[in-house]
Coordinates of C-alpha atoms and ligand atoms in Angstrom, one line a residue:
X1 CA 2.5 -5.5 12.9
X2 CA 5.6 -7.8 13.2
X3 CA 7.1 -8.9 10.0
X4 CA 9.2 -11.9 10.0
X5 CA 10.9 -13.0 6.7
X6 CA 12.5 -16.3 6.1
X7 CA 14.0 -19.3 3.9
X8 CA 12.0 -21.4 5.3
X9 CA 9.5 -24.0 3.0
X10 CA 6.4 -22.4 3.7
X11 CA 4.3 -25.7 4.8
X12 CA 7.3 -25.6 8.0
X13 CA 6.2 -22.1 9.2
X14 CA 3.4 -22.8 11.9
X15 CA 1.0 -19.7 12.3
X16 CA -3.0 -19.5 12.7
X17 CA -3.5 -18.7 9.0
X18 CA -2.0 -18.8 6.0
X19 CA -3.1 -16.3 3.2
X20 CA -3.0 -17.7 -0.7
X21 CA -3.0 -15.8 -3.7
X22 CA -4.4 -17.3 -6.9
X23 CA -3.4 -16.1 -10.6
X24 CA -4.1 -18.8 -12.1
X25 CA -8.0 -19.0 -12.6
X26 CA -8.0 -22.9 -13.4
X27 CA -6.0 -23.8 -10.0
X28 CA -4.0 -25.2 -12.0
X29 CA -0.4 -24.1 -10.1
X30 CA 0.6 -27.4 -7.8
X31 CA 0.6 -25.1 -4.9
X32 CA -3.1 -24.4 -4.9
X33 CA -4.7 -26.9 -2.1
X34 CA -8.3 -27.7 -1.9
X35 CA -9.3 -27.1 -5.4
X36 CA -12.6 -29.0 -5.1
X37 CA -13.8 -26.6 -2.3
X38 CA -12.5 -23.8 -4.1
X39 CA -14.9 -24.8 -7.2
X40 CA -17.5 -25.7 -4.8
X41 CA -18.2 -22.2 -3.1
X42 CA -17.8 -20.8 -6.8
X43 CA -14.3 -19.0 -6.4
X44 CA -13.4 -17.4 -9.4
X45 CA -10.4 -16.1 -8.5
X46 CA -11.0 -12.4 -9.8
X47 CA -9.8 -9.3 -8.5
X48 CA -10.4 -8.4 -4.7
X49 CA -12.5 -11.9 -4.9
X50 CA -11.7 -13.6 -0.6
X51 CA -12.7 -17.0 0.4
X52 CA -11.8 -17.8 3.9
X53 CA -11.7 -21.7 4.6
X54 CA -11.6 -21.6 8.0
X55 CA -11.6 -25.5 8.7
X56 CA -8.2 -25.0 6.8
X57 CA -7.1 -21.6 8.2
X58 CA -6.7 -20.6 4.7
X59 CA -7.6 -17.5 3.6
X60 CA -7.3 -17.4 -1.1
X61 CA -7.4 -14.4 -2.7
X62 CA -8.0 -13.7 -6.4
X63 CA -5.4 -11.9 -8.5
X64 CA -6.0 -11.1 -11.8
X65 CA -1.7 -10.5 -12.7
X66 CA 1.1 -10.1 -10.5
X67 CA 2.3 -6.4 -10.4
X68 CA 2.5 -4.3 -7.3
X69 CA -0.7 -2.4 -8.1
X70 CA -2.9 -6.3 -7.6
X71 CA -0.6 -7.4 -5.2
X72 CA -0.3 -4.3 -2.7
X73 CA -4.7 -4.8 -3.3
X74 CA -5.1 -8.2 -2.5
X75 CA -3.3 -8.1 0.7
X76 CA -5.1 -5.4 2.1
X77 CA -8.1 -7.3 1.1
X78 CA -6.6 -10.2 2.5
X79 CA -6.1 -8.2 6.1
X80 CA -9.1 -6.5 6.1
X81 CA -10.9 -10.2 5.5
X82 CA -9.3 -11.2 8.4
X83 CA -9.9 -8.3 10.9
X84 CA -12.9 -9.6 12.4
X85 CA -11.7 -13.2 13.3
X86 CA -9.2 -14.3 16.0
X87 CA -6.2 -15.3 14.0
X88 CA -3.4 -13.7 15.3
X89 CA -0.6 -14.7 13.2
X90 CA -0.5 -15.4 9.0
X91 CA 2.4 -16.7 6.6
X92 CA 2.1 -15.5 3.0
X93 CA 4.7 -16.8 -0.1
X94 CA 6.5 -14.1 -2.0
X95 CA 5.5 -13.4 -5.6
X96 CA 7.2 -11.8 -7.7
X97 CA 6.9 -10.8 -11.4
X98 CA 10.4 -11.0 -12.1
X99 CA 13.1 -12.0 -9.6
X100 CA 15.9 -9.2 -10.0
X101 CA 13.8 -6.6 -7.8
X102 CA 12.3 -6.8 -4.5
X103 CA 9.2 -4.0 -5.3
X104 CA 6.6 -6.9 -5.4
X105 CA 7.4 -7.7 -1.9
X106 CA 7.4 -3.5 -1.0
X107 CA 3.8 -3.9 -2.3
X108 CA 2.6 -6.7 -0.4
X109 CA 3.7 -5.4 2.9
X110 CA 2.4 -1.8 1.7
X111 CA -0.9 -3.6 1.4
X112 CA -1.1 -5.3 5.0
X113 CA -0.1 -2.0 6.7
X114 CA -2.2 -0.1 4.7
X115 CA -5.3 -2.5 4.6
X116 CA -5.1 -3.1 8.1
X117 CA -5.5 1.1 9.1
X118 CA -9.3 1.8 10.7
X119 CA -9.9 5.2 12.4
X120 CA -11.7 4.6 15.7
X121 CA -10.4 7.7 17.7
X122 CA -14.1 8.9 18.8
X123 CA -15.3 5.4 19.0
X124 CA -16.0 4.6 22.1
X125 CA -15.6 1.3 21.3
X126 CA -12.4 0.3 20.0
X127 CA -11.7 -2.4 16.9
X128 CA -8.1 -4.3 18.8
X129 CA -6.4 -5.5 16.0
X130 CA -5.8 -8.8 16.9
X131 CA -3.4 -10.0 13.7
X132 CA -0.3 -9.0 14.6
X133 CA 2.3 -11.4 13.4
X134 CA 3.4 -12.1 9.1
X135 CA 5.7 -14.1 8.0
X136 CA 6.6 -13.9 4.8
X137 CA 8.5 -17.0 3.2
X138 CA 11.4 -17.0 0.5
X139 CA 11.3 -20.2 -0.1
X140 CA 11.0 -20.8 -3.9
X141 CA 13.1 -17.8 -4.4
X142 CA 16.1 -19.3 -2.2
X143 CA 19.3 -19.1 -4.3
X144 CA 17.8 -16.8 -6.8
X145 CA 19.1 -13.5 -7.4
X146 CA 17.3 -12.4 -4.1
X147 CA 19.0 -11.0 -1.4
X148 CA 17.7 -11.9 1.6
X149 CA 19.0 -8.3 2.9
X150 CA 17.4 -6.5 -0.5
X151 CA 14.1 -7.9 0.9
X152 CA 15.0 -6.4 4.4
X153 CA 15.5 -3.2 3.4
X154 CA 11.8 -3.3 0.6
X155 CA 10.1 -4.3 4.0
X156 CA 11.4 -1.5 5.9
X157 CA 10.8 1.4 3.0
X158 CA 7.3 -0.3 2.9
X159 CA 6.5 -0.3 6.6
X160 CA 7.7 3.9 6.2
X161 CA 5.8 4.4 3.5
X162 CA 3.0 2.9 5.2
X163 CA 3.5 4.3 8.4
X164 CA 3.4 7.8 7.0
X165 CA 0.5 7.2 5.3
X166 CA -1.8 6.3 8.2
X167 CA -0.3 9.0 10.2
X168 CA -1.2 11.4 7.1
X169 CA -4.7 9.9 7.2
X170 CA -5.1 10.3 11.3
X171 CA -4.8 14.1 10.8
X172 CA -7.1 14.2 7.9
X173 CA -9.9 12.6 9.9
X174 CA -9.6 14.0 13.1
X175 CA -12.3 16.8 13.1
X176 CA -12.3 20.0 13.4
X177 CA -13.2 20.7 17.1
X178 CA -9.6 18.9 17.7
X179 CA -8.0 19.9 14.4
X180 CA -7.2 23.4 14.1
X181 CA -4.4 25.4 12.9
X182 CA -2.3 25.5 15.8
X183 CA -2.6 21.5 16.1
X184 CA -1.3 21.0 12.8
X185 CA 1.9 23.7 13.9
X186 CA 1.9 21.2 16.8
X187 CA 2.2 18.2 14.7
X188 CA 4.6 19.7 12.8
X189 CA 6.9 20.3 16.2
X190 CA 6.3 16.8 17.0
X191 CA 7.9 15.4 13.9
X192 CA 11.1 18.2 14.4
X193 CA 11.7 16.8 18.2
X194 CA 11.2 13.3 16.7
X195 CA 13.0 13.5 14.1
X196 CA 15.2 16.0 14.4
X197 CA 13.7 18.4 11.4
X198 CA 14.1 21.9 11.0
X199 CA 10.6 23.8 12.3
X200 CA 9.8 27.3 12.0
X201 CA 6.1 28.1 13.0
X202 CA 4.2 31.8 12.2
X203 CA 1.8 32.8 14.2
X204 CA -0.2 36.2 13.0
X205 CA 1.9 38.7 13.7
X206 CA 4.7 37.1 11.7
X207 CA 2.4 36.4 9.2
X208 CA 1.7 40.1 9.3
X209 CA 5.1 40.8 8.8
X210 CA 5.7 38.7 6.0
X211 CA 2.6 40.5 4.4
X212 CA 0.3 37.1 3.5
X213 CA -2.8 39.7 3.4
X214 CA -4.8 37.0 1.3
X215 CA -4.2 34.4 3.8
X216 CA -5.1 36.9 7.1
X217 CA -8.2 37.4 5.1
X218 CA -9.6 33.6 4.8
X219 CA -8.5 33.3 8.3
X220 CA -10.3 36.0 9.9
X221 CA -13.7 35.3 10.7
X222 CA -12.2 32.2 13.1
X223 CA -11.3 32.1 16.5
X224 CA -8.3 29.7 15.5
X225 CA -5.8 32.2 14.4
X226 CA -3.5 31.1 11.2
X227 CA -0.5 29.3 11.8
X228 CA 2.0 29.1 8.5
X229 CA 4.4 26.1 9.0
X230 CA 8.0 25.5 7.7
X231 CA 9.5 22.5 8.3
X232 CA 12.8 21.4 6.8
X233 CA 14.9 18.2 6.2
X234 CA 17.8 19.2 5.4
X235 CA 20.8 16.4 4.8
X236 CA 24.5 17.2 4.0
X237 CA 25.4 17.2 0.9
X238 CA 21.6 16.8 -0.8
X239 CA 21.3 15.6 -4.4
X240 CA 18.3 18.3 -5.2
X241 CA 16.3 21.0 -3.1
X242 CA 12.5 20.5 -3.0
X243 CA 10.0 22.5 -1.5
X244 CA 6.6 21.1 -1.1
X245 CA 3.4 23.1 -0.5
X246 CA 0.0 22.3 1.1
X247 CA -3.1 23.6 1.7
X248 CA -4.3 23.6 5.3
X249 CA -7.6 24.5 5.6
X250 CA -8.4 22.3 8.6
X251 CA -12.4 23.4 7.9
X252 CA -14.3 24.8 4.8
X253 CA -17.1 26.5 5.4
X254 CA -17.1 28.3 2.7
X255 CA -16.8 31.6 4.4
X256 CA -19.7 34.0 3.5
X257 CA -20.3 32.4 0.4
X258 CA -21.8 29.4 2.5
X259 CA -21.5 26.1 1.3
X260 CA -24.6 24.4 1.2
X261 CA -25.2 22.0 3.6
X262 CA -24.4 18.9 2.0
X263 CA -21.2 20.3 0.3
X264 CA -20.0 21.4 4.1
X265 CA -20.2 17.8 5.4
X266 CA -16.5 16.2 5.4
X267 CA -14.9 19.7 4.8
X268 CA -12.3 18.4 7.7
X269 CA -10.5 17.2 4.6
X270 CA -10.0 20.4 3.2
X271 CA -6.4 20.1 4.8
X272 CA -5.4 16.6 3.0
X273 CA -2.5 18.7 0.9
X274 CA -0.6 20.3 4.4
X275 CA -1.6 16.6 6.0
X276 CA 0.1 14.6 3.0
X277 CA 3.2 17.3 3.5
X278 CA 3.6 16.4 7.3
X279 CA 3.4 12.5 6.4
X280 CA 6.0 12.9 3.1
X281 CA 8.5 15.2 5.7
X282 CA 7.9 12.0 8.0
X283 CA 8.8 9.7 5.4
X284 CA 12.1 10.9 3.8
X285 CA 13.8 11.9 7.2
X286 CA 12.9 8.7 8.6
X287 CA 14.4 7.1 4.9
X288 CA 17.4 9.2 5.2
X289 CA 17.0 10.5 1.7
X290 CA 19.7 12.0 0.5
X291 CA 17.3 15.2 -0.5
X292 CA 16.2 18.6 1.1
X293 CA 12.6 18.7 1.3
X294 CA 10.9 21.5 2.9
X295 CA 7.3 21.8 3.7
X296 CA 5.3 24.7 3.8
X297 CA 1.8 24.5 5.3
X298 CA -1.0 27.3 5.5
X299 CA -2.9 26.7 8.5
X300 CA -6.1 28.6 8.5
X301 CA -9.8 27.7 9.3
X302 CA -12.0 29.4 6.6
X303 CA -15.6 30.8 8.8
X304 CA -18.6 33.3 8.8
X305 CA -18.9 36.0 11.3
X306 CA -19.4 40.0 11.6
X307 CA -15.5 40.3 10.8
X308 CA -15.4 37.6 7.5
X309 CA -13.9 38.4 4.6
X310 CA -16.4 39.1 1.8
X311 CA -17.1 39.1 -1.6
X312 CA -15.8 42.5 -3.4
X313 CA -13.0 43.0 -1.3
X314 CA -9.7 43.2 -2.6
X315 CA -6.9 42.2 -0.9
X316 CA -2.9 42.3 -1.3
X317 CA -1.4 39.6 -1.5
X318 CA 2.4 38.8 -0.3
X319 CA 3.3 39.5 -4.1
X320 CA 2.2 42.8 -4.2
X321 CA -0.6 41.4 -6.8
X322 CA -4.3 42.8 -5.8
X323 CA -7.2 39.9 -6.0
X324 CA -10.1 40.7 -5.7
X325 CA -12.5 38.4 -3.9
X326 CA -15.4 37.4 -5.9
X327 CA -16.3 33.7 -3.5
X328 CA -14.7 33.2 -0.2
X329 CA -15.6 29.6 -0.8
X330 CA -12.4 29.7 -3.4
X331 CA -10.4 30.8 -0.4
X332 CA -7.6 27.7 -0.8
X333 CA -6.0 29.5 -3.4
X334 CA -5.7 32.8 -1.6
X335 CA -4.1 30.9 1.1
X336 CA -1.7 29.2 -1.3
X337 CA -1.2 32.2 -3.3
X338 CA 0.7 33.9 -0.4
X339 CA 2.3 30.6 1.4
X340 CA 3.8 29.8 -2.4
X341 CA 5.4 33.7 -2.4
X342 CA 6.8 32.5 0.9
X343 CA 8.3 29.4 -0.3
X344 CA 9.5 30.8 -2.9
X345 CA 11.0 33.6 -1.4
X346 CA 12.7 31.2 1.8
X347 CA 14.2 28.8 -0.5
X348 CA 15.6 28.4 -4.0
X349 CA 14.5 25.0 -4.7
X350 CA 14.7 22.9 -8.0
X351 CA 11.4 21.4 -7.8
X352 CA 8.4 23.4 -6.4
X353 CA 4.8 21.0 -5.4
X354 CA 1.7 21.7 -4.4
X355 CA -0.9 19.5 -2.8
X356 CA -4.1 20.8 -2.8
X357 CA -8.0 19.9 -2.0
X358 CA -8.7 23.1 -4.6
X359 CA -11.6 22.1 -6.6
X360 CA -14.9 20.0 -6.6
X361 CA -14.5 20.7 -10.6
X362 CA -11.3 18.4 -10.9
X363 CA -13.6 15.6 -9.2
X364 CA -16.5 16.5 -11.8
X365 CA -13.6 15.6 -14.4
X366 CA -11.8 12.6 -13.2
X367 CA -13.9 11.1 -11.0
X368 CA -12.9 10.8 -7.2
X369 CA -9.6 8.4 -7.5
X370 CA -7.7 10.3 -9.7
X371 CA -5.5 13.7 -8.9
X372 CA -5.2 16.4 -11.6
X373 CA -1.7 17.7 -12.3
X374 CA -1.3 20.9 -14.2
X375 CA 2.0 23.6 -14.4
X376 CA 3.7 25.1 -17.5
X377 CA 6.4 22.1 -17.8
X378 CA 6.2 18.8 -18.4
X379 CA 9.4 17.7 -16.6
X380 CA 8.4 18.5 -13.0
X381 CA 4.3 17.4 -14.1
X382 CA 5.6 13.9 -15.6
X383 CA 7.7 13.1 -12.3
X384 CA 4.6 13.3 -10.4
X385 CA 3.0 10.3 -12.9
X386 CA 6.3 8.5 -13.0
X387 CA 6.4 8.6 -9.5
X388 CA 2.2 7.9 -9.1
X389 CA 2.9 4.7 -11.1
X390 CA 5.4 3.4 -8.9
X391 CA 3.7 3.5 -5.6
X392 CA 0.4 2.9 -7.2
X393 CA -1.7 6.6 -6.8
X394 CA -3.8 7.8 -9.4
X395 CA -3.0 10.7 -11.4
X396 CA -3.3 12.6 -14.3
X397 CA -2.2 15.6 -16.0
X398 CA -4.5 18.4 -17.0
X399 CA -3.4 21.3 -19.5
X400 CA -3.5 25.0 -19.1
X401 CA -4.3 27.2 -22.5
X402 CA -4.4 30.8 -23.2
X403 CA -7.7 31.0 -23.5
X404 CA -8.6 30.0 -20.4
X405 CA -5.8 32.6 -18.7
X406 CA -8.0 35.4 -19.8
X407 CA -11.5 33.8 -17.3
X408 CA -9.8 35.4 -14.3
X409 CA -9.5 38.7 -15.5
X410 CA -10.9 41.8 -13.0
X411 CA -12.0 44.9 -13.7
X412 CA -10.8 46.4 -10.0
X413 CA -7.8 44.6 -9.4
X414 CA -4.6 42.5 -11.0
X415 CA -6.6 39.3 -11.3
X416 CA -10.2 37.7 -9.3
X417 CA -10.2 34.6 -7.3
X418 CA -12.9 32.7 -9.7
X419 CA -13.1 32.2 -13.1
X420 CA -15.5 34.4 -15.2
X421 CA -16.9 31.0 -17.0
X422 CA -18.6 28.0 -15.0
X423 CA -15.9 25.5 -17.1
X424 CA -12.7 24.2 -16.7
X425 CA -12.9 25.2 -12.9
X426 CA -9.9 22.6 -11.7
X427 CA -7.8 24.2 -14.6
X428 CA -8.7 27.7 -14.1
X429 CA -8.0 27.3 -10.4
X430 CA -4.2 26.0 -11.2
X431 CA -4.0 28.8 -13.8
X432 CA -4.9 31.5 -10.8
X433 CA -1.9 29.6 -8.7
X434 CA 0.5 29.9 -12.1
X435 CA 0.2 33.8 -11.1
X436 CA 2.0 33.7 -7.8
X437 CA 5.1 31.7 -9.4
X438 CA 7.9 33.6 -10.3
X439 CA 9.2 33.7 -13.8
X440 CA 12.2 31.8 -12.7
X441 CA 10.4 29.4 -11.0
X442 CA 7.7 28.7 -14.0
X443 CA 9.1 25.3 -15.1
X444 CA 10.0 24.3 -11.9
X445 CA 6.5 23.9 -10.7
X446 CA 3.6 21.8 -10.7
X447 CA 0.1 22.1 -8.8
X448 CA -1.5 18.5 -8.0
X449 CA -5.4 18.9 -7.1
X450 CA -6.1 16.2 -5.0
X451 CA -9.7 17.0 -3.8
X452 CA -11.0 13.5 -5.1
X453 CA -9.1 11.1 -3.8
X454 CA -7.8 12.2 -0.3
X455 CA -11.1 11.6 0.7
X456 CA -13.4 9.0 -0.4
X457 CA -16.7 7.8 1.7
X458 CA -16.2 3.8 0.9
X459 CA -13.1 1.6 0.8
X460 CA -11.2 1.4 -2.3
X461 CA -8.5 -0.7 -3.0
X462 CA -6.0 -0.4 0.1
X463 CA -8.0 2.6 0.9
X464 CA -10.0 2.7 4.0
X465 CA -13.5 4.8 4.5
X466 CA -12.5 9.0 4.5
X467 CA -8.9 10.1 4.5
X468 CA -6.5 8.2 2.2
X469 CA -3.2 9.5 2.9
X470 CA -3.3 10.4 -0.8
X471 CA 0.0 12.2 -2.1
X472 CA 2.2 10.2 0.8
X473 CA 3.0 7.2 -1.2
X474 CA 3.4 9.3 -4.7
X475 CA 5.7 11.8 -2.9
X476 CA 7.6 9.8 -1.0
X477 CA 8.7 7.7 -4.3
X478 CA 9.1 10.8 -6.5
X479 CA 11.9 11.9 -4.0
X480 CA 13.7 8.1 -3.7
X481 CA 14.4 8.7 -7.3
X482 CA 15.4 12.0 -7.0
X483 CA 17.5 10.7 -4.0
X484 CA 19.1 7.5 -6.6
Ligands
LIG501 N1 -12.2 22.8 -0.6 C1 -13.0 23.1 -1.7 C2 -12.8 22.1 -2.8 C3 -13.3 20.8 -2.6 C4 -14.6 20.5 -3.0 C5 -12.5 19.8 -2.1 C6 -15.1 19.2 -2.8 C7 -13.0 18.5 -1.9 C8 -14.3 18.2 -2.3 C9 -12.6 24.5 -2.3 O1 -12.1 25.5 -1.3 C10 -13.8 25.1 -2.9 O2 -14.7 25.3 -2.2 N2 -13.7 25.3 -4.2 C11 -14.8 25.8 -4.9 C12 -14.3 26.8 -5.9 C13 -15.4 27.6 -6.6 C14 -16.0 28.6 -5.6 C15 -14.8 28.4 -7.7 C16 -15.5 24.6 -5.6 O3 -14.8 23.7 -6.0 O4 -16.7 24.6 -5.7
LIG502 ZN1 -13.7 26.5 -0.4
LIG503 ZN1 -11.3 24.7 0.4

């Protein structure tokens, strides 16, 4: 998509369609045309409400208040309206909430790019997107405190942002015949050449070496062997060090303790945290941010077979701490457990994240839209909802206590893999993680579970059907302010 932005009045720019938002239930702004039609077809005006007038080749969308949260909504509504007709070119006015800052306009064009994603790779089929030109017009903000180069640079962060995000969500739905661990290491060495990344990729016997015993486990049972990916940006002089950590699992089975068949369908998304790392890397080196970010990705394909790992065994994990494996299906963890020791060990960083599709339970307890966020520190835990406001993510903090420490207790070894009580399983999970950070590294920490919304069966918002890109968008923005 092309965006064009200009100071021209908006009734001068001559495009196939022009897209208009409406606050204002009562039409009452002198800018809304064709009220009587609007009142006709019964146009409220609400929310996500489209009415395309296509004798007009106008396209109103309803919008309850202008923020970047209803804005960045209605024009992905507003794209995704138009998807299945032949315009090929829109104009949209600029609103803004107050005129000091350009993040109204990042929003809208966050919207369009994001609204406008479909995944049609195994389609035979395929949906052309035939809208391919915006212009956006200035023109009743012309000789405000805009800058036309502020709004320049807010369309460029926004097409990043949103560029990341639908690559994040292209690896999250390709399946798992094409999606394996080595295809994630392979990603990963794309974006390095690309972008000129640091990329350091273990294959087993490294792995071996570095002792990641847990992870080997999971991993076994496949014929895709483990790959454990670190790649860097790494900018002179960087304002802070982050590390960021995600799960890979590019398929769930379960292991031996099988998922059910129901529960197995869509376990491609069990690697949504290491996806969402590869997008965020993607993101601030192509943003220049003036921040070290490194990713760490485990890579592994959890399976069945004569040589699984089982229930009962106990395994040593790269922190010398014994777990002993009571459900193979809670296998993300063991995974993480070791690939957090190796972050950890690699770099000293001040902020350590993880992104994780860990638990059904923290879907049972927010619903699907929302991310949990636990750790032993509020600082690093309220950064991630500062930053989740700001690009518009869902997310919400959950809190360890003691009491729920003592649930992973084991008789045979330092600590068990599930919880000994059926509760507070997206909790307990994060407590189990707590136990491979090091003591200097405690505060530093938090563990986002993001098993709802990476991966949602229906549209929502400027969310398409399956993989959301979830975490991108959040990350990205919790670095900028790092960077600022
Ligand atoms: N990958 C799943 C978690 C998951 C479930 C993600 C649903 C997205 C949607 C994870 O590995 C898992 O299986 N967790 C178990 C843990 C249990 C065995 C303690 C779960 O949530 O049931
Ligand atoms: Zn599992
Ligand atoms: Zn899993």
């Amino acid at each position: 998509m092309n965006f064009e932005l200009t100071i021209s009045p908006i009734s001068e720019i001559d495009v196939d369609v022009e897209v208009i938002l409406i606050v204002d239930k009562n039409f009452k702004h002198n800018f809304v045309k064709n009220r009587k039609l609007l009142k006709k077809a019964n146009f409220k005006a609400e929310q996500d409400e489209s009415y395309l007038l296509v004798e007009k080749n106008r396209l109103f969308i309803g919008v309850e208040k202008i923020n970047d949260k209803n804005l960045r909504v209605a024009m992905a509504k507003a794209i995704q309206r138009l998807k299945s007709t032949k315009y090929k070119s829109l104009k949209v006015a600029c609103y803004f909430e107050n005129k000091e800052s350009t993040h109204n306009l990042r929003a809208m064009v966050e919207g369009l790019l994001l609204g406008a994603y479909s995944f049609d790779k195994y389609k035979t089929k395929k949906s052309k997107q035939k809208l391919k030109d915006v212009t956006i017009s200035l023109e009743e903000y012309h000789g405000f405190e805009l800058d036309k180069q502020e709004c320049e640079d807010a369309i460029k962060l926004a097409q990043i942002t949103a560029d990341a995000t639908n690559f994040t969500r292209d690896i999250v739905n390709t399946t798992p015949n094409d999606c394996y661990p080595d295809t994630l290491a392979q990603i990963a060495q794309g974006l390095a050449e690309e972008l000129n990344l640091e990329c350091k990729i273990l294959k087993p016997k490294e792995i071996k070496k570095e002792k990641m015993e847990a992870l080997l486990a999971v991993a076994r049972a496949s014929r895709h062997k483990p790959r454990v990916i670190h790649l860097a940006h790494k900018p002179k002089n960087p304002k802070a060090v982050i590390s960021l950590i995600g799960k890979g699992l590019t398929y769930d089975s379960g292991g031996l303790s099988l998922k059910p068949s129901t529960s197995m369908v869509n376990m491609k998304l069990d690697k949504s945290g290491a996806s969402a790392v590869l997008g965020i890397l993607k993101a601030v080196s192509k943003m220049n941010l003036p921040v070290e970010v490194h990713g760490f990705v485990g890579a592994v394909e959890n399976m069945i077979g004569g040589d699984a790992y089982k229930p009962d065994d106990v395994l040593i994990s790269k922190s010398g701490k014994t777990i002993e494996v009571r459900n193979t299906d809670a296998e993300g963890r063991l995974v993480l457990a070791d690939v957090l020791a190796y972050a950890q060990q690699e770099v000293e960083a001040d902020y350590i994240f993880d992104l994780a599709t860990l638990t059904g339970a923290s879907v049972v307890a927010l619903g699907q839209y929302t991310s949990a966020v636990m750790g032993n520190c509020d600082t690093p835990k309220d950064m991630v909802i500062e930053a989740s406001k700001e690009a518009g993510e869902l997310a919400t903090k959950l809190d360890f206590n003691r009491h729920l420490r003592k649930s992973l207790k084991s008789n045979v070894a330092d600590i068990s893999n599930i919880s000994n009580t059926p509760y507070g399983g997206a909790i307990t999970a994060g407590i189990f993680l707590d136990n491979f950070i090091e003591k200097e590294n405690k505060d530093k920490w938090a563990h986002i579970d993001i098993a709802g919304p990476a991966y949602v069966e229906h549209t929502w918002g400027e969310n398409p059907v399956g993989a959301s890109g979830y975490g991108v968008r959040m990350m990205t923005r919790l670095v900028e302010k790092l960077a600022k």
